[in-house]
Tab-separated table of C-alpha atoms in Angstrom:
chain	number	residue	atom	x	y	z
A	8	UNK	CA	2.033	-7.286	-35.468
A	9	UNK	CA	3.259	-6.219	-32.255
A	10	UNK	CA	6.722	-5.698	-33.643
A	11	UNK	CA	5.492	-3.306	-36.398
A	12	UNK	CA	3.577	-1.438	-33.840
A	13	UNK	CA	6.325	-0.943	-31.752
A	14	UNK	CA	8.643	0.240	-34.671
A	15	UNK	CA	5.786	2.587	-35.469
A	16	UNK	CA	5.764	4.357	-31.916
A	17	UNK	CA	9.731	4.397	-32.126
A	18	UNK	CA	9.829	6.214	-35.414
A	19	UNK	CA	6.774	8.650	-34.653
A	20	UNK	CA	8.291	9.862	-31.450
A	21	UNK	CA	11.794	10.107	-33.098
A	22	UNK	CA	10.176	12.247	-35.876
A	23	UNK	CA	8.610	14.543	-33.246
A	24	UNK	CA	12.028	14.765	-31.414
A	25	UNK	CA	14.036	15.866	-34.523
A	26	UNK	CA	11.347	18.346	-35.774
A	27	UNK	CA	11.594	20.217	-32.375
A	28	UNK	CA	15.536	20.208	-32.796
A	29	UNK	CA	15.080	22.940	-35.442
A	30	UNK	CA	13.343	25.141	-33.276
A	31	UNK	CA	14.568	27.179	-30.370
A	32	UNK	CA	15.045	24.083	-28.075
A	33	UNK	CA	15.484	25.098	-24.716
A	34	UNK	CA	12.860	26.457	-22.290
A	35	UNK	CA	13.402	26.955	-18.457
A	36	UNK	CA	11.259	25.365	-15.538
A	37	UNK	CA	11.200	27.403	-12.168
A	38	UNK	CA	9.143	26.933	-9.263
A	39	UNK	CA	9.460	27.387	-5.330
A	40	UNK	CA	10.279	24.292	-3.349
A	41	UNK	CA	9.896	24.802	0.475
A	42	UNK	CA	12.796	27.194	1.601
A	43	UNK	CA	14.440	27.377	-2.166
A	44	UNK	CA	13.503	27.932	-5.685
A	45	UNK	CA	14.260	25.194	-8.154
A	46	UNK	CA	15.065	26.093	-11.716
A	47	UNK	CA	16.744	24.216	-14.819
A	48	UNK	CA	17.083	24.072	-18.441
A	49	UNK	CA	14.725	21.655	-20.335
A	50	UNK	CA	14.977	20.410	-23.903
A	51	UNK	CA	12.003	21.248	-25.807
A	52	UNK	CA	12.491	17.638	-27.461
A	53	UNK	CA	12.162	16.266	-23.727
A	54	UNK	CA	8.209	17.598	-23.803
A	55	UNK	CA	7.004	14.331	-25.643
A	56	UNK	CA	3.193	13.768	-26.622
A	57	UNK	CA	1.899	10.490	-25.083
A	58	UNK	CA	-1.487	9.019	-25.517
A	59	UNK	CA	-3.323	8.941	-22.266
A	60	UNK	CA	-3.774	5.141	-22.316
A	61	UNK	CA	-0.222	3.756	-21.977
A	62	UNK	CA	0.914	0.334	-23.409
A	63	UNK	CA	4.191	-1.021	-23.202
A	64	UNK	CA	4.828	-0.247	-26.907
A	65	UNK	CA	4.072	3.620	-25.941
A	66	UNK	CA	6.215	3.370	-22.778
A	67	UNK	CA	9.270	1.860	-24.593
A	68	UNK	CA	8.826	4.670	-27.284
A	69	UNK	CA	8.633	7.228	-24.856
A	70	UNK	CA	11.559	6.005	-23.124
A	71	UNK	CA	13.778	5.563	-26.287
A	72	UNK	CA	12.843	9.320	-27.430
A	73	UNK	CA	13.590	10.830	-23.816
A	74	UNK	CA	16.960	8.761	-23.554
A	75	UNK	CA	18.299	10.422	-26.940
A	76	UNK	CA	17.437	14.115	-26.192
A	77	UNK	CA	19.518	16.487	-23.818
A	78	UNK	CA	17.926	15.533	-20.650
A	79	UNK	CA	21.244	15.730	-18.759
A	80	UNK	CA	20.954	19.475	-17.607
A	81	UNK	CA	17.501	18.527	-15.890
A	82	UNK	CA	19.031	15.632	-13.937
A	83	UNK	CA	22.009	17.346	-12.951
A	84	UNK	CA	19.802	20.251	-11.528
A	85	UNK	CA	17.771	17.960	-9.689
A	86	UNK	CA	20.780	16.098	-8.170
A	87	UNK	CA	22.615	19.547	-7.393
A	88	UNK	CA	19.421	20.619	-5.612
A	89	UNK	CA	19.171	17.656	-3.527
A	90	UNK	CA	22.740	17.750	-2.593
A	91	UNK	CA	22.575	21.455	-1.554
A	92	UNK	CA	19.450	21.172	0.255
A	93	UNK	CA	20.303	17.806	2.072
A	94	UNK	CA	16.890	16.321	0.575
A	95	UNK	CA	16.411	12.636	1.683
A	96	UNK	CA	14.998	10.390	-0.763
A	97	UNK	CA	11.220	11.188	0.138
A	98	UNK	CA	11.758	14.804	-0.180
A	99	UNK	CA	13.711	14.458	-3.329
A	100	UNK	CA	10.818	12.368	-4.687
A	101	UNK	CA	8.415	15.353	-3.733
A	102	UNK	CA	11.004	17.414	-6.019
A	103	UNK	CA	10.505	15.025	-8.644
A	104	UNK	CA	6.731	14.905	-8.466
A	105	UNK	CA	6.785	18.676	-8.738
A	106	UNK	CA	9.196	18.811	-11.690
A	107	UNK	CA	6.888	16.233	-13.594
A	108	UNK	CA	3.879	18.160	-12.773
A	109	UNK	CA	5.720	21.176	-14.523
A	110	UNK	CA	6.390	18.990	-17.564
A	111	UNK	CA	3.007	17.317	-17.747
A	112	UNK	CA	0.326	18.581	-15.391
A	113	UNK	CA	-1.108	15.253	-13.601
A	114	UNK	CA	-4.669	16.253	-14.257
A	115	UNK	CA	-4.242	16.689	-18.202
A	116	UNK	CA	-2.312	13.075	-18.751
A	117	UNK	CA	-1.775	11.118	-15.615
A	118	UNK	CA	0.232	8.342	-17.719
A	119	UNK	CA	2.857	11.027	-18.858
A	120	UNK	CA	3.124	12.700	-15.729
A	121	UNK	CA	4.159	9.167	-14.137
A	122	UNK	CA	6.395	8.251	-17.222
A	123	UNK	CA	8.209	11.551	-16.338
A	124	UNK	CA	8.539	10.580	-12.618
A	125	UNK	CA	9.832	7.083	-13.657
A	126	UNK	CA	12.237	8.601	-15.954
A	127	UNK	CA	13.493	11.226	-13.657
A	128	UNK	CA	13.815	8.908	-10.574
A	129	UNK	CA	15.470	6.393	-12.749
A	130	UNK	CA	18.144	8.541	-14.222
A	131	UNK	CA	18.844	10.034	-10.921
A	132	UNK	CA	20.479	6.731	-9.969
A	133	UNK	CA	17.225	4.665	-8.322
A	134	UNK	CA	16.026	1.211	-9.541
A	135	UNK	CA	12.651	2.759	-10.673
A	136	UNK	CA	10.035	0.448	-12.360
A	137	UNK	CA	6.637	0.514	-14.095
A	138	UNK	CA	3.843	-2.068	-14.594
A	139	UNK	CA	0.720	-1.722	-16.595
A	140	UNK	CA	-2.816	-2.704	-16.385
A	141	UNK	CA	-5.517	-2.137	-19.151
A	142	UNK	CA	-6.183	1.210	-17.610
A	143	UNK	CA	-3.425	2.149	-14.982
A	144	UNK	CA	0.257	2.614	-14.655
A	145	UNK	CA	1.973	1.438	-11.493
A	146	UNK	CA	5.122	2.942	-10.388
A	147	UNK	CA	7.447	0.923	-8.094
A	148	UNK	CA	10.899	1.632	-6.805
A	149	UNK	CA	13.388	-0.683	-4.977
A	150	UNK	CA	13.119	-0.513	-1.166
A	151	UNK	CA	14.736	-2.684	1.397
A	152	UNK	CA	12.803	-1.088	4.428
A	153	UNK	CA	9.689	-2.554	6.548
A	154	UNK	CA	6.560	-0.659	4.864
A	155	UNK	CA	3.617	-2.305	5.637
A	156	UNK	CA	0.540	-0.466	4.124
A	157	UNK	CA	1.407	-0.638	0.168
A	158	UNK	CA	1.598	-3.276	-2.082
A	159	UNK	CA	5.112	-4.235	-3.712
A	160	UNK	CA	6.390	-7.166	-6.005
A	161	UNK	CA	9.394	-9.416	-5.860
A	162	UNK	CA	12.103	-9.623	-8.837
A	163	UNK	CA	14.765	-11.889	-8.298
A	164	UNK	CA	14.571	-11.538	-4.481
A	165	UNK	CA	14.300	-7.706	-4.520
A	166	UNK	CA	11.402	-5.837	-3.312
A	167	UNK	CA	10.134	-2.881	-5.308
A	168	UNK	CA	7.351	-0.952	-3.686
A	169	UNK	CA	4.502	0.940	-5.142
A	170	UNK	CA	4.917	4.872	-5.047
A	171	UNK	CA	1.703	5.890	-6.675
A	172	UNK	CA	-0.812	3.677	-4.959
A	173	UNK	CA	-2.797	6.250	-3.358
A	174	UNK	CA	-3.765	7.600	-6.746
A	175	UNK	CA	-5.982	4.643	-7.073
A	176	UNK	CA	-8.100	4.592	-4.069
A	177	UNK	CA	-9.929	1.148	-3.706
A	178	UNK	CA	-7.836	-0.564	-6.157
A	179	UNK	CA	-7.317	-4.025	-5.405
A	180	UNK	CA	-3.883	-5.005	-7.124
A	181	UNK	CA	-4.307	-8.813	-6.375
A	182	UNK	CA	-7.638	-8.784	-8.808
A	183	UNK	CA	-6.094	-6.535	-11.405
A	184	UNK	CA	-2.361	-7.537	-11.610
A	185	UNK	CA	-0.175	-5.227	-13.340
A	186	UNK	CA	2.348	-6.645	-15.757
A	187	UNK	CA	6.022	-5.016	-15.474
A	188	UNK	CA	7.193	-3.270	-18.551
A	189	UNK	CA	10.599	-4.669	-19.860
A	190	UNK	CA	12.283	-1.415	-20.041
A	191	UNK	CA	14.901	-0.891	-17.215
A	192	UNK	CA	16.547	2.465	-16.765
A	193	UNK	CA	19.045	1.723	-13.886
A	194	UNK	CA	19.164	-2.077	-13.556
A	195	UNK	CA	21.812	-1.794	-10.818
A	196	UNK	CA	20.281	1.367	-9.307
A	197	UNK	CA	20.280	2.146	-5.847
A	198	UNK	CA	17.242	1.373	-3.278
A	199	UNK	CA	14.841	4.248	-2.186
A	200	UNK	CA	14.496	5.017	1.307
A	201	UNK	CA	11.619	6.559	3.427
A	202	UNK	CA	13.813	7.722	6.191
A	203	UNK	CA	13.173	11.465	6.938
A	204	UNK	CA	16.294	12.847	8.892
A	205	UNK	CA	15.772	16.342	8.084
A	206	UNK	CA	13.027	18.512	7.454
A	207	UNK	CA	13.068	21.486	5.005
A	208	UNK	CA	13.936	24.851	6.168
A	209	UNK	CA	10.753	26.567	5.509
A	210	UNK	CA	10.566	30.243	4.977
A	211	UNK	CA	9.764	31.701	8.328
A	212	UNK	CA	6.700	33.660	6.738
A	213	UNK	CA	5.229	30.063	5.719
A	214	UNK	CA	4.466	29.474	9.388
A	215	UNK	CA	1.257	29.665	11.378
A	216	UNK	CA	0.883	30.156	15.304
A	217	UNK	CA	-1.097	27.584	17.253
A	218	UNK	CA	-2.051	27.759	21.137
A	219	UNK	CA	-1.464	24.656	23.156
A	220	UNK	CA	-2.260	24.439	26.940
A	221	UNK	CA	-2.196	21.816	29.649
A	222	UNK	CA	-2.120	21.517	33.351
A	223	UNK	CA	0.844	19.937	35.250
A	224	UNK	CA	0.500	19.901	39.251
A	225	UNK	CA	-2.519	22.492	39.333
A	226	UNK	CA	-0.291	24.635	37.137
A	227	UNK	CA	-1.552	25.806	33.659
A	228	UNK	CA	1.165	26.102	30.834
A	229	UNK	CA	0.543	27.868	27.841
A	230	UNK	CA	2.606	27.407	24.531
A	231	UNK	CA	2.698	29.372	21.333
A	232	UNK	CA	4.000	26.990	18.797
A	233	UNK	CA	4.998	27.833	15.159
A	234	UNK	CA	3.628	25.218	12.526
A	235	UNK	CA	4.066	24.894	8.752
A	236	UNK	CA	1.103	23.424	6.812
A	237	UNK	CA	3.420	22.053	4.104
A	238	UNK	CA	4.435	19.361	6.560
A	239	UNK	CA	1.083	18.044	6.180
A	240	UNK	CA	1.522	17.847	2.502
A	241	UNK	CA	4.887	16.476	2.891
A	242	UNK	CA	3.520	13.257	4.769
A	243	UNK	CA	0.123	12.950	3.160
A	244	UNK	CA	1.051	9.955	1.265
A	245	UNK	CA	3.773	8.821	3.607
A	246	UNK	CA	3.473	5.088	4.312
A	247	UNK	CA	3.304	3.226	7.671
A	248	UNK	CA	7.279	2.692	8.031
A	249	UNK	CA	8.795	0.711	10.872
A	250	UNK	CA	9.013	2.271	14.424
A	251	UNK	CA	12.941	3.108	14.000
A	252	UNK	CA	12.276	5.198	10.848
A	253	UNK	CA	9.084	6.760	12.155
A	254	UNK	CA	10.249	7.997	15.804
A	255	UNK	CA	13.507	9.557	14.140
A	256	UNK	CA	11.485	12.078	11.975
A	257	UNK	CA	12.512	15.510	13.195
A	258	UNK	CA	10.640	18.626	13.663
A	259	UNK	CA	11.241	21.549	11.135
A	260	UNK	CA	13.743	24.360	12.333
A	261	UNK	CA	11.286	27.062	13.295
A	262	UNK	CA	8.835	24.494	14.970
A	263	UNK	CA	11.767	23.337	17.263
A	264	UNK	CA	12.985	26.881	17.938
A	265	UNK	CA	9.271	27.594	19.314
A	266	UNK	CA	8.768	24.591	21.386
A	267	UNK	CA	12.213	22.895	22.645
A	268	UNK	CA	13.751	26.084	24.383
A	269	UNK	CA	10.486	26.636	26.056
A	270	UNK	CA	9.948	23.140	27.437
A	271	UNK	CA	13.542	23.377	28.404
A	272	UNK	CA	12.749	26.629	30.450
A	273	UNK	CA	9.828	25.189	31.899
A	274	UNK	CA	11.755	22.052	33.110
A	275	UNK	CA	14.839	23.989	34.424
A	276	UNK	CA	15.355	22.768	37.988
A	277	UNK	CA	13.714	19.479	37.634
A	278	UNK	CA	15.309	16.240	38.039
A	279	UNK	CA	15.112	13.947	34.859
A	280	UNK	CA	12.477	11.836	36.529
A	281	UNK	CA	10.270	14.857	37.018
A	282	UNK	CA	10.926	16.420	33.794
A	283	UNK	CA	10.040	13.207	32.000
A	284	UNK	CA	7.060	12.884	33.998
A	285	UNK	CA	6.196	16.544	32.936
A	286	UNK	CA	6.720	15.567	29.137
A	287	UNK	CA	4.587	12.368	29.736
A	288	UNK	CA	1.667	14.653	31.108
A	289	UNK	CA	2.235	17.210	28.091
A	290	UNK	CA	1.704	14.694	25.538
A	291	UNK	CA	-1.223	13.046	27.329
A	292	UNK	CA	-3.228	16.328	27.727
A	293	UNK	CA	-2.397	18.941	25.160
A	294	UNK	CA	-4.207	17.102	22.313
A	295	UNK	CA	-7.414	15.673	21.643
A	296	UNK	CA	-7.494	11.872	21.288
A	297	UNK	CA	-9.082	9.821	18.450
A	298	UNK	CA	-7.910	6.503	17.136
A	299	UNK	CA	-7.024	6.480	13.235
A	300	UNK	CA	-9.686	4.460	12.189
A	301	UNK	CA	-12.177	7.077	13.368
A	302	UNK	CA	-9.985	9.871	12.147
A	303	UNK	CA	-8.350	8.661	9.062
A	304	UNK	CA	-10.327	5.384	8.087
A	305	UNK	CA	-7.084	3.710	8.300
A	306	UNK	CA	-3.648	3.290	10.224
A	307	UNK	CA	-1.561	6.677	9.581
A	308	UNK	CA	1.391	7.358	11.814
A	309	UNK	CA	1.735	11.174	12.454
A	310	UNK	CA	5.167	12.753	12.614
A	311	UNK	CA	6.204	14.948	15.912
A	312	UNK	CA	5.273	17.726	14.059
A	313	UNK	CA	2.115	16.562	12.345
A	314	UNK	CA	0.816	15.674	15.840
A	315	UNK	CA	1.480	19.146	17.027
A	316	UNK	CA	-0.691	20.202	14.164
A	317	UNK	CA	-3.395	17.963	13.936
A	318	UNK	CA	-6.812	18.446	16.249
A	319	UNK	CA	-6.556	14.604	16.989
A	320	UNK	CA	-3.996	11.906	17.447
A	321	UNK	CA	-3.655	8.542	18.790
A	322	UNK	CA	-1.084	6.365	20.899
A	323	UNK	CA	1.350	5.898	17.988
A	324	UNK	CA	1.516	9.638	17.396
A	325	UNK	CA	1.983	10.473	21.237
A	326	UNK	CA	4.542	7.727	21.511
A	327	UNK	CA	6.568	9.449	18.827
A	328	UNK	CA	6.399	13.044	20.034
A	329	UNK	CA	7.184	11.805	23.523
A	330	UNK	CA	10.225	9.944	22.230
A	331	UNK	CA	11.311	12.880	20.404
A	332	UNK	CA	10.936	15.473	23.290
A	333	UNK	CA	12.731	13.045	25.808
A	334	UNK	CA	15.609	12.389	23.501
A	335	UNK	CA	16.047	16.166	22.323
A	336	UNK	CA	16.111	17.464	26.104
A	337	UNK	CA	17.484	14.454	28.301
A	338	UNK	CA	18.599	12.037	25.647
A	339	UNK	CA	17.925	9.057	27.755
A	340	UNK	CA	17.656	5.168	26.648
A	341	UNK	CA	14.190	4.110	25.732
A	342	UNK	CA	12.061	1.220	24.266
A	343	UNK	CA	8.746	1.253	22.442
A	344	UNK	CA	6.413	-1.571	23.766
A	345	UNK	CA	3.725	-2.718	21.500
A	346	UNK	CA	0.592	-4.506	22.703
A	347	UNK	CA	-2.061	-5.828	20.254
A	348	UNK	CA	-3.779	-2.415	19.923
A	349	UNK	CA	-1.612	0.171	21.768
A	350	UNK	CA	1.788	1.275	21.989
A	351	UNK	CA	3.456	2.866	24.975
A	352	UNK	CA	7.094	3.912	25.864
A	353	UNK	CA	9.570	2.962	28.708
A	354	UNK	CA	12.723	4.947	29.728
A	355	UNK	CA	15.948	4.046	31.781
A	356	UNK	CA	16.678	6.067	34.676
A	357	UNK	CA	19.518	5.794	36.912
A	358	UNK	CA	17.221	3.607	38.967
A	359	UNK	CA	14.179	1.755	37.969
A	360	UNK	CA	11.054	3.374	39.017
A	361	UNK	CA	7.701	1.320	39.713
A	362	UNK	CA	6.831	-1.203	37.206
A	363	UNK	CA	9.939	-1.629	34.775
A	364	UNK	CA	10.755	-4.022	31.914
A	365	UNK	CA	14.087	-5.860	31.742
A	366	UNK	CA	15.233	-5.664	28.174
A	367	UNK	CA	18.494	-7.025	26.911
A	368	UNK	CA	19.973	-6.465	30.601
A	369	UNK	CA	18.602	-3.034	31.226
A	370	UNK	CA	15.633	-1.873	33.316
A	371	UNK	CA	13.154	0.637	31.557
A	372	UNK	CA	10.309	2.242	33.587
A	373	UNK	CA	6.820	2.532	31.847
A	374	UNK	CA	6.002	6.166	30.889
A	375	UNK	CA	2.616	6.271	29.355
A	376	UNK	CA	2.219	9.204	26.900
A	377	UNK	CA	-1.388	8.468	25.887
A	378	UNK	CA	-4.473	9.249	28.223
A	379	UNK	CA	-5.975	6.165	30.002
A	380	UNK	CA	-8.758	5.890	32.489
A	381	UNK	CA	-6.279	6.003	35.240
A	382	UNK	CA	-3.831	8.919	36.043
A	383	UNK	CA	-0.616	6.890	35.666
A	384	UNK	CA	2.635	7.917	37.071
A	385	UNK	CA	5.949	6.874	35.798
A	386	UNK	CA	6.232	3.047	36.317
A	387	UNK	CA	2.754	2.227	36.089
A	388	UNK	CA	0.813	0.273	33.597
A	389	UNK	CA	-2.798	0.614	32.761
A	390	UNK	CA	-4.833	-2.143	34.225
A	391	UNK	CA	-6.033	-2.853	30.639
A	392	UNK	CA	-2.477	-3.850	29.230
A	393	UNK	CA	-1.003	-4.975	32.550
A	394	UNK	CA	-1.074	-8.765	31.798
A	395	UNK	CA	-1.230	-8.620	28.305
A	396	UNK	CA	1.426	-9.964	25.679
A	397	UNK	CA	3.770	-7.245	24.413
A	398	UNK	CA	6.522	-6.862	21.952
A	399	UNK	CA	9.792	-4.275	22.168
A	400	UNK	CA	9.697	-2.897	18.762
A	401	UNK	CA	12.274	-0.139	18.970
A	402	UNK	CA	15.037	0.317	21.314
A	403	UNK	CA	17.099	3.845	21.555
A	404	UNK	CA	20.577	3.999	23.001
A	405	UNK	CA	22.294	7.403	22.930
A	406	UNK	CA	25.508	7.570	21.325
A	407	UNK	CA	28.446	8.628	23.805
């Protein structure tokens, strides 16, 4: 019976496909994507009717139909756009999401929208998989990185991490275990990476202004920073990644140009120690503090640009921003020091200052980027953490 149903679905979708071939069988999709415009031809036969409730038979039939139509121009356009705009995997996935939305709006048929994401990512060379429950479709991709807050499953020692878990808030994957489907698009496809090493070059007119102010040695400094609201959208569903990945998320071009040159002017004439102290106080007092549990209800690590944009931020966010600023302006060796519920930074200067930490033969002086009860100087550790166990979770060594 199952075999007969499978044949029925395949024949049904194939008939639709060949009926559509007799018509004007091309259309174009076109939409803005950050600094550019994506457009591509789409074969009409690629617009496949799919029931809202997916089964393994429906999924197989969708793939068999999509795989015989002329999908190649769309895949080629996606990959060409990725190369031209230097999109990392996370931003490329946002492009695929928006493309799938054009093909099948998410609100109209979530299952079909997810099938398109799966097909486009798989045909773009990634090892993407689907799994089904009785009423959910779970979208996975091969990933080799340390990502801590979204579910995954293992196949033959390989980790497949869920890309659409945010679409099912409150869903406990362990209570309603999804069953992987048998269709594999790219069995030897590449792994997906969450590393964001370049932000889009947003259009200048898309930026808004934000005023920041802080006081350092009884002098008030004012900043007018350009920020883009799309940055929050980009990272809305970004997971909690390892600190090496997280700390190296850069600023976008306009935000960088509005902040870094101004900081360099303010720091002109200061020694590196004095300048780092200035940056340490900037990250402490230019923003309001609130921990993630109170702000988001869960752990969330903001990128440096998100921290500049956000009303509230916590120690993870300040540490990442401090690291980015010190790296861009002074490019000094640094380590990130993690306590049970707090993270701080330590910087390697020419000579150790105050309390320093010997890590792999080098001395790093503590630099606290988050407000504490005491006004800590370089080389001072909060009394709350002074005698607590810690772990070095990231080390930065500048390249010569």
